[in-house]
Amino acid sequence: MPLLDSRKEGRPWLGRWKRIEITGERRLVSATVDPENRVAIDVNRLNNARRIEPDGLAAAHWGVRWVFWLQQLLAMVGL
């Protein structure tokens, strides 16, 4: 789990639901489940991480891709 001082802490999963509470002076920024992608049966790897503050770069990336393909389609049609 990345913290503001950029140290990482890993805990093994024993196959059961587990609630982890971390207390201290450092503020939690994000948490990632299976960061090394060791569990091959995970169907959706996009839901393995959460951030406290949302990251707008993913939305911007997909928005730019969508506009690019829209431009290509319009150029092919001749508009």
CSV table of C-alpha atoms in Angstrom, one decimal:
chain,number,residue,atom,x,y,z
A,1,MET,CA,0.0,0.0,0.0
A,2,PRO,CA,1.7,3.2,-1.1
A,3,LEU,CA,1.9,5.9,1.5
A,4,LEU,CA,3.0,9.4,1.3
A,5,ASP,CA,6.6,8.5,2.3
A,6,SER,CA,6.5,5.9,-0.7
A,7,ARG,CA,7.2,2.9,1.5
A,8,LYS,CA,5.4,-0.3,0.6
A,9,GLU,CA,3.9,-2.8,2.9
A,10,GLY,CA,2.7,-6.2,1.8
A,11,ARG,CA,0.6,-8.8,3.6
A,12,PRO,CA,-0.2,-12.3,2.4
A,13,TRP,CA,-3.8,-13.3,1.7
A,14,LEU,CA,-5.0,-16.5,3.3
A,15,GLY,CA,-8.1,-17.0,1.2
A,16,ARG,CA,-10.6,-15.2,3.5
A,17,TRP,CA,-12.1,-11.8,3.6
A,18,LYS,CA,-9.9,-9.5,5.7
A,19,ARG,CA,-10.4,-5.9,6.9
A,20,ILE,CA,-7.1,-4.0,7.3
A,21,GLU,CA,-7.0,-0.9,9.4
A,22,ILE,CA,-3.8,1.1,9.4
A,23,THR,CA,-3.2,3.8,12.0
A,24,GLY,CA,-0.4,6.2,12.3
A,25,GLU,CA,0.8,9.6,11.3
A,26,ARG,CA,1.2,8.8,7.6
A,27,ARG,CA,-1.8,9.3,5.3
A,28,LEU,CA,-3.0,6.5,3.0
A,29,VAL,CA,-3.0,7.5,-0.7
A,30,SER,CA,-3.9,4.2,-2.4
A,31,ALA,CA,-4.3,0.5,-1.9
A,32,THR,CA,-3.7,-2.3,-4.4
A,33,VAL,CA,-4.7,-5.9,-4.2
A,34,ASP,CA,-2.3,-8.4,-5.9
A,35,PRO,CA,0.1,-5.8,-7.3
A,36,GLU,CA,2.3,-8.5,-8.9
A,37,ASN,CA,-0.7,-10.1,-10.7
A,38,ARG,CA,0.0,-13.5,-9.1
A,39,VAL,CA,-3.7,-14.6,-8.9
A,40,ALA,CA,-4.4,-15.8,-12.5
A,41,ILE,CA,-8.1,-16.5,-11.9
A,42,ASP,CA,-9.0,-12.8,-11.4
A,43,VAL,CA,-11.5,-12.0,-14.1
A,44,ASN,CA,-11.4,-8.2,-13.8
A,45,ARG,CA,-7.9,-6.8,-13.0
A,46,LEU,CA,-9.2,-3.2,-13.3
A,47,ASN,CA,-10.9,-3.3,-9.8
A,48,ASN,CA,-7.7,-4.3,-7.9
A,49,ALA,CA,-6.8,-0.8,-6.7
A,50,ARG,CA,-8.4,2.2,-5.1
A,51,ARG,CA,-7.2,5.8,-4.6
A,52,ILE,CA,-8.3,8.3,-2.1
A,53,GLU,CA,-8.4,11.1,-4.7
A,54,PRO,CA,-9.6,10.2,-8.2
A,55,ASP,CA,-7.0,10.2,-11.0
A,56,GLY,CA,-8.4,12.0,-14.1
A,57,LEU,CA,-5.7,10.8,-16.4
A,58,ALA,CA,-7.5,7.6,-17.4
A,59,ALA,CA,-10.6,9.5,-18.4
A,60,ALA,CA,-8.5,11.9,-20.4
A,61,HIS,CA,-6.7,9.1,-22.1
A,62,TRP,CA,-9.9,7.3,-23.2
A,63,GLY,CA,-11.5,10.7,-24.2
A,64,VAL,CA,-8.6,11.4,-26.5
A,65,ARG,CA,-8.8,7.9,-28.0
A,66,TRP,CA,-12.6,8.3,-28.6
A,67,VAL,CA,-12.1,11.7,-30.3
A,68,PHE,CA,-9.3,10.3,-32.5
A,69,TRP,CA,-11.4,7.4,-33.8
A,70,LEU,CA,-14.4,9.8,-34.3
A,71,GLN,CA,-12.1,12.0,-36.4
A,72,GLN,CA,-10.9,9.0,-38.4
A,73,LEU,CA,-14.5,7.9,-39.1
A,74,LEU,CA,-15.5,11.4,-40.2
A,75,ALA,CA,-12.5,11.7,-42.5
A,76,MET,CA,-13.3,8.3,-44.0
A,77,VAL,CA,-16.9,9.3,-44.7
A,78,GLY,CA,-15.8,12.6,-46.1
A,79,LEU,CA,-17.3,15.1,-43.7
